[in-house]
């Protein structure tokens, strides 16, 4: 390894370690805070846990990211413009703030969604300034808002969202590093490290849940990192999207089937695939392992293929999502059919 690479990677490695340690310490403090404030998620028919569990641990990810990601983006090689970094921080704080408020006192959906749209719009506009065409703005805002919400929807069992954050952010960091974007790679790695610090307390059996402060923030961050790679080179979008295929497929197909089925798609439910795995009697650890297996055995190799063969990136991305949809439909149908013999399938 050359001296130049060492000199470039050493500060990033330190930032990654600091991100992990900050998240670890803040989440530990958040457990005590949640106990004092009575911030507990109670078990219920539409929830997958069986004992009251503190929430709001995602604040550890938020604090860690705020203290490490801007430094990487501004001072590592291939640094990002100041206006993008500032806008990213503003959008991130907005989403974290509304989520933290909701964790303390349940808010109506409209103000939460309004703040999420505002955050996605601000970030998208900053990425398009002096960059790609403004015609991309509506699609970017929609993608940002959906990423925030789908990661909130997928935060329903121990360790799942934290594991996904580690995998996707880590993968985006590798893509960024290979593309010569050290600053973006470092920022992505810090996000992964923060998720790892939280995971230490959230893995089954969870000592604390992420809460809206964390799930929405992670969703925004993964959207931001993906969009930033796209801004560097649009061909990098395909491996980035492949890395997120597990969550995007489950959340999107679940929402569509609820809409088509005429159910109240905007209310809480237990119809995601990971929830059905738990409903069939498997542990949270087993359900999380299903998604980890997909990430390592399918998403990672196909993302690597999309990187190695940029001209085949779109094809690899389409193939990934087709396979994911087939697996999702097959597994879901099998679990629903087998469940009907034991427990009545409640449509909500």
Coordinates of C-alpha atoms in Angstrom, one line a residue:
X1 CA 0.0 0.0 0.0
X2 CA 1.5 3.3 -1.0
X3 CA 2.2 6.2 1.4
X4 CA -0.4 8.3 -0.4
X5 CA -3.1 5.7 0.2
X6 CA -2.2 5.4 3.8
X7 CA -2.1 9.1 4.3
X8 CA -5.6 9.4 2.7
X9 CA -7.2 6.4 4.5
X10 CA -5.8 6.9 8.0
X11 CA -7.9 10.0 8.9
X12 CA -11.0 8.3 7.4
X13 CA -10.4 5.2 9.5
X14 CA -10.1 7.3 12.6
X15 CA -13.4 9.1 11.8
X16 CA -15.0 5.6 11.3
X17 CA -13.9 4.5 14.8
X18 CA -15.1 7.7 16.3
X19 CA -18.5 7.4 14.7
X20 CA -18.8 3.9 16.1
X21 CA -17.8 4.9 19.6
X22 CA -20.1 8.0 19.6
X23 CA -23.1 6.0 18.6
X24 CA -22.3 3.3 21.1
X25 CA -22.1 5.8 24.0
X26 CA -25.1 7.9 23.0
X27 CA -27.4 4.8 22.5
X28 CA -26.4 3.6 25.9
X29 CA -27.4 7.0 27.4
X30 CA -30.6 6.9 25.3
X31 CA -31.7 3.7 27.1
X32 CA -31.5 5.4 30.4
X33 CA -33.2 8.5 29.0
X34 CA -36.1 6.4 27.6
X35 CA -36.6 4.7 30.9
X36 CA -36.8 8.1 32.7
X37 CA -39.2 9.5 30.2
X38 CA -41.4 6.4 29.8
X39 CA -40.6 6.1 26.1
X40 CA -41.6 2.5 25.5
X41 CA -43.1 0.7 22.5
X42 CA -45.8 -1.6 23.9
X43 CA -46.6 -5.0 22.4
X44 CA -49.7 -5.2 20.3
X45 CA -51.5 -7.1 17.6
X46 CA -49.7 -5.2 14.8
X47 CA -46.3 -5.3 16.4
X48 CA -43.7 -8.1 16.4
X49 CA -42.3 -7.7 19.9
X50 CA -43.7 -9.2 23.1
X51 CA -42.3 -7.0 25.9
X52 CA -42.3 -3.2 26.4
X53 CA -39.0 -1.9 24.9
X54 CA -37.5 1.6 25.0
X55 CA -37.4 3.6 21.8
X56 CA -35.5 6.5 20.5
X57 CA -32.1 4.8 20.3
X58 CA -31.6 6.1 16.8
X59 CA -30.5 9.4 18.4
X60 CA -27.1 7.7 18.7
X61 CA -26.9 7.4 14.9
X62 CA -28.0 11.0 14.5
X63 CA -25.4 12.5 16.9
X64 CA -22.6 10.3 15.5
X65 CA -23.4 11.3 11.9
X66 CA -23.6 15.0 12.7
X67 CA -20.1 14.9 14.3
X68 CA -18.3 12.8 11.7
X69 CA -19.9 12.8 8.2
X70 CA -19.5 16.6 7.6
X71 CA -15.8 16.3 8.4
X72 CA -15.3 13.5 5.8
X73 CA -17.3 15.3 3.1
X74 CA -15.5 18.6 3.6
X75 CA -11.9 17.6 4.3
X76 CA -11.2 14.2 2.7
X77 CA -9.9 14.0 -0.8
X78 CA -12.6 14.6 -3.5
X79 CA -14.4 16.9 -1.0
X80 CA -17.9 18.0 -1.6
X81 CA -19.2 21.6 -2.1
X82 CA -20.0 23.4 1.1
X83 CA -23.6 24.2 0.0
X84 CA -24.4 20.5 -0.5
X85 CA -22.9 19.5 2.9
X86 CA -24.8 22.3 4.7
X87 CA -28.1 21.3 2.9
X88 CA -27.6 17.7 3.7
X89 CA -27.1 18.6 7.4
X90 CA -30.2 20.8 7.4
X91 CA -32.3 18.1 5.7
X92 CA -30.9 15.5 8.1
X93 CA -31.7 17.6 11.2
X94 CA -35.2 18.2 10.0
X95 CA -36.0 14.5 9.6
X96 CA -34.3 13.6 12.9
X97 CA -36.1 16.5 14.7
X98 CA -39.6 15.5 13.5
X99 CA -38.9 11.8 14.3
X100 CA -37.6 12.7 17.8
X101 CA -40.7 14.7 18.4
X102 CA -42.9 11.9 17.2
X103 CA -41.0 9.4 19.5
X104 CA -41.9 11.7 22.5
X105 CA -45.5 12.5 21.4
X106 CA -47.3 10.9 18.5
X107 CA -47.8 13.3 15.7
X108 CA -50.3 13.3 12.8
X109 CA -49.1 11.9 9.6
X110 CA -49.5 15.2 7.6
X111 CA -46.9 17.4 9.5
X112 CA -44.4 14.5 9.5
X113 CA -44.8 13.9 5.8
X114 CA -44.6 17.7 5.1
X115 CA -41.3 17.9 6.9
X116 CA -40.0 14.8 5.1
X117 CA -40.9 16.3 1.7
X118 CA -39.3 19.6 2.6
X119 CA -36.1 17.8 3.6
X120 CA -36.0 15.7 0.5
X121 CA -36.7 18.8 -1.7
X122 CA -33.9 20.8 -0.1
X123 CA -31.4 18.1 -0.5
X124 CA -32.4 17.3 -4.1
X125 CA -32.3 20.9 -5.1
X126 CA -28.8 21.3 -3.7
X127 CA -27.6 18.2 -5.7
X128 CA -29.0 19.6 -8.9
X129 CA -27.5 23.1 -8.4
X130 CA -24.7 23.4 -11.0
X131 CA -25.3 19.7 -11.8
X132 CA -27.9 17.6 -13.6
X133 CA -31.1 18.9 -15.1
X134 CA -33.7 20.3 -12.8
X135 CA -36.2 18.0 -14.6
X136 CA -34.9 15.3 -12.1
X137 CA -36.2 17.3 -9.1
X138 CA -39.7 15.7 -8.8
X139 CA -38.2 12.2 -9.1
X140 CA -35.5 12.9 -6.6
X141 CA -38.0 14.3 -4.1
X142 CA -40.3 11.3 -4.5
X143 CA -37.4 8.9 -4.1
X144 CA -36.1 10.8 -1.0
X145 CA -39.6 10.8 0.7
X146 CA -40.1 7.1 -0.1
X147 CA -36.7 6.2 1.2
X148 CA -37.5 7.9 4.5
X149 CA -40.8 6.2 4.9
X150 CA -39.9 2.7 3.6
X151 CA -37.0 2.5 6.1
X152 CA -39.5 3.5 8.8
X153 CA -41.8 0.7 7.6
X154 CA -39.1 -1.8 7.7
X155 CA -38.0 -1.0 11.2
X156 CA -40.2 -3.6 12.9
X157 CA -38.0 -6.3 14.4
X158 CA -34.8 -6.5 16.3
X159 CA -31.6 -5.6 14.4
X160 CA -33.1 -5.5 10.9
X161 CA -32.8 -1.9 10.0
X162 CA -29.4 -1.5 11.7
X163 CA -28.1 -4.5 9.8
X164 CA -29.4 -3.0 6.5
X165 CA -27.8 0.3 7.3
X166 CA -24.5 -1.3 7.9
X167 CA -24.7 -3.3 4.7
X168 CA -26.0 -0.6 2.3
X169 CA -23.9 2.3 3.7
X170 CA -20.8 0.0 3.8
X171 CA -21.4 -1.1 0.2
X172 CA -21.9 2.5 -0.9
X173 CA -18.7 3.4 0.8
X174 CA -16.8 0.7 -1.2
X175 CA -18.4 1.9 -4.5
X176 CA -17.4 5.4 -3.6
X177 CA -13.8 4.4 -2.8
X178 CA -13.4 2.4 -6.0
X179 CA -14.8 5.5 -7.9
X180 CA -12.1 7.7 -6.4
X181 CA -14.5 9.5 -4.1
X182 CA -12.7 9.2 -0.8
X183 CA -14.9 11.9 0.9
X184 CA -18.1 10.1 0.0
X185 CA -16.6 6.8 0.9
X186 CA -15.6 8.0 4.3
X187 CA -19.0 9.6 5.0
X188 CA -20.7 6.3 4.0
X189 CA -18.4 4.3 6.2
X190 CA -19.2 6.6 9.1
X191 CA -22.9 6.0 8.6
X192 CA -22.3 2.2 8.6
X193 CA -20.2 2.6 11.8
X194 CA -22.9 4.6 13.5
X195 CA -25.4 1.9 12.6
X196 CA -23.1 -0.8 13.9
X197 CA -22.8 1.1 17.2
X198 CA -26.6 1.1 17.5
X199 CA -26.9 -2.5 16.4
X200 CA -24.9 -3.6 19.4
X201 CA -27.9 -2.6 21.6
X202 CA -30.6 -3.4 19.0
X203 CA -29.6 -7.0 18.0
X204 CA -32.0 -9.7 19.3
X205 CA -33.1 -9.5 22.0
X206 CA -33.2 -5.7 21.6
X207 CA -32.4 -3.4 24.5
X208 CA -33.8 -0.4 22.7
X209 CA -35.6 0.3 19.4
X210 CA -34.4 2.9 16.8
X211 CA -37.6 4.9 16.9
X212 CA -38.6 7.4 14.2
X213 CA -35.6 9.6 15.0
X214 CA -33.4 6.9 13.6
X215 CA -35.4 5.1 11.0
X216 CA -36.3 8.3 9.0
X217 CA -32.7 9.6 9.4
X218 CA -31.2 6.4 8.1
X219 CA -33.6 6.4 5.2
X220 CA -32.6 10.0 4.3
X221 CA -28.9 9.2 4.6
X222 CA -29.1 6.2 2.3
X223 CA -31.0 8.2 -0.2
X224 CA -28.5 11.0 0.0
X225 CA -25.5 8.8 -0.4
X226 CA -27.1 7.0 -3.4
X227 CA -28.0 10.3 -5.0
X228 CA -24.5 11.7 -4.4
X229 CA -23.0 8.7 -6.2
X230 CA -25.5 9.3 -9.1
X231 CA -24.4 12.9 -9.3
X232 CA -20.7 11.8 -9.6
X233 CA -21.5 9.3 -12.3
X234 CA -25.0 8.1 -13.2
X235 CA -23.6 4.5 -13.9
X236 CA -22.9 4.3 -10.1
X237 CA -26.7 4.4 -9.5
X238 CA -27.2 0.7 -10.5
X239 CA -24.9 -0.9 -7.9
X240 CA -26.3 1.5 -5.3
X241 CA -29.9 0.5 -6.1
X242 CA -29.0 -3.2 -6.1
X243 CA -27.6 -2.9 -2.5
X244 CA -30.9 -1.6 -1.3
X245 CA -33.0 -4.2 -3.1
X246 CA -34.2 -6.2 -0.1
X247 CA -35.9 -3.3 1.7
X248 CA -37.1 -1.5 -1.5
X249 CA -38.7 -4.7 -2.8
X250 CA -40.4 -5.7 0.5
X251 CA -41.7 -2.2 1.3
X252 CA -42.8 -1.3 -2.2
X253 CA -44.6 -4.6 -3.0
X254 CA -46.3 -4.6 0.5
X255 CA -47.6 -1.1 -0.1
X256 CA -48.8 -1.9 -3.6
X257 CA -50.6 -5.1 -2.5
X258 CA -52.3 -3.3 0.3
X259 CA -53.5 -0.6 -2.1
X260 CA -54.7 -3.0 -4.7
X261 CA -56.4 -5.1 -2.0
X262 CA -58.4 -2.1 -0.8
X263 CA -56.9 -2.1 2.7
X264 CA -56.0 0.9 4.7
X265 CA -52.5 1.1 3.4
X266 CA -51.6 4.1 5.6
X267 CA -52.3 2.3 8.9
X268 CA -50.0 0.1 11.0
X269 CA -49.9 -3.6 10.0
X270 CA -47.9 -6.8 10.0
X271 CA -47.8 -7.7 6.3
X272 CA -44.2 -7.1 5.4
X273 CA -42.3 -10.3 4.6
X274 CA -40.1 -10.0 7.7
X275 CA -43.2 -9.7 9.8
X276 CA -44.7 -12.8 8.2
X277 CA -41.5 -14.7 9.0
X278 CA -41.9 -13.8 12.7
X279 CA -45.6 -14.6 12.6
X280 CA -44.8 -18.1 11.3
X281 CA -42.9 -18.7 14.6
X282 CA -39.3 -17.8 13.6
X283 CA -37.2 -15.6 15.9
X284 CA -36.2 -12.0 15.0
X285 CA -32.7 -13.3 14.5
X286 CA -33.8 -15.8 11.9
X287 CA -35.9 -13.2 10.1
X288 CA -32.9 -10.8 10.1
X289 CA -30.7 -13.6 8.8
X290 CA -33.0 -14.0 5.8
X291 CA -32.4 -10.5 4.7
X292 CA -28.7 -10.7 5.5
X293 CA -28.5 -13.8 3.3
X294 CA -30.1 -12.0 0.4
X295 CA -27.7 -9.1 0.8
X296 CA -24.6 -11.3 0.9
X297 CA -25.6 -14.0 -1.6
X298 CA -27.5 -12.0 -4.2
X299 CA -27.3 -8.2 -3.8
X300 CA -23.5 -8.0 -3.1
X301 CA -22.4 -10.2 -6.1
X302 CA -24.8 -8.5 -8.5
X303 CA -23.7 -5.0 -7.3
X304 CA -20.1 -6.1 -7.8
X305 CA -21.1 -7.2 -11.4
X306 CA -22.8 -3.8 -12.0
X307 CA -19.6 -2.1 -10.9
X308 CA -17.2 -4.3 -12.9
X309 CA -19.4 -4.1 -16.0
X310 CA -20.9 -0.6 -16.1
X311 CA -22.6 -1.3 -19.4
X312 CA -24.5 -4.1 -17.8
X313 CA -25.4 -2.1 -14.7
X314 CA -29.0 -1.5 -15.7
X315 CA -29.6 -5.1 -16.7
X316 CA -28.1 -6.3 -13.4
X317 CA -30.3 -4.0 -11.5
X318 CA -33.4 -5.1 -13.3
X319 CA -32.5 -8.8 -12.8
X320 CA -31.9 -8.2 -9.1
X321 CA -35.3 -6.7 -8.6
X322 CA -37.1 -9.3 -10.7
X323 CA -35.5 -12.0 -8.6
X324 CA -36.4 -10.2 -5.4
X325 CA -40.0 -9.8 -6.5
X326 CA -40.3 -13.5 -7.4
X327 CA -38.7 -14.5 -4.1
X328 CA -41.0 -12.1 -2.2
X329 CA -44.2 -13.3 -3.9
X330 CA -43.3 -16.9 -3.4
X331 CA -42.3 -16.7 0.2
X332 CA -45.3 -14.4 1.1
X333 CA -47.8 -16.7 -0.6
X334 CA -46.4 -19.8 1.1
X335 CA -46.4 -18.2 4.5
X336 CA -50.0 -16.9 4.2
X337 CA -51.3 -20.2 3.0
X338 CA -49.6 -22.2 5.8
X339 CA -50.7 -19.6 8.4
X340 CA -54.4 -20.0 7.5
X341 CA -54.3 -23.5 9.0
X342 CA -53.4 -22.0 12.4
X343 CA -54.3 -18.4 12.8
X344 CA -57.0 -16.4 10.9
X345 CA -55.4 -13.9 8.5
X346 CA -56.5 -10.5 9.7
X347 CA -56.7 -7.9 6.9
X348 CA -56.3 -4.3 8.2

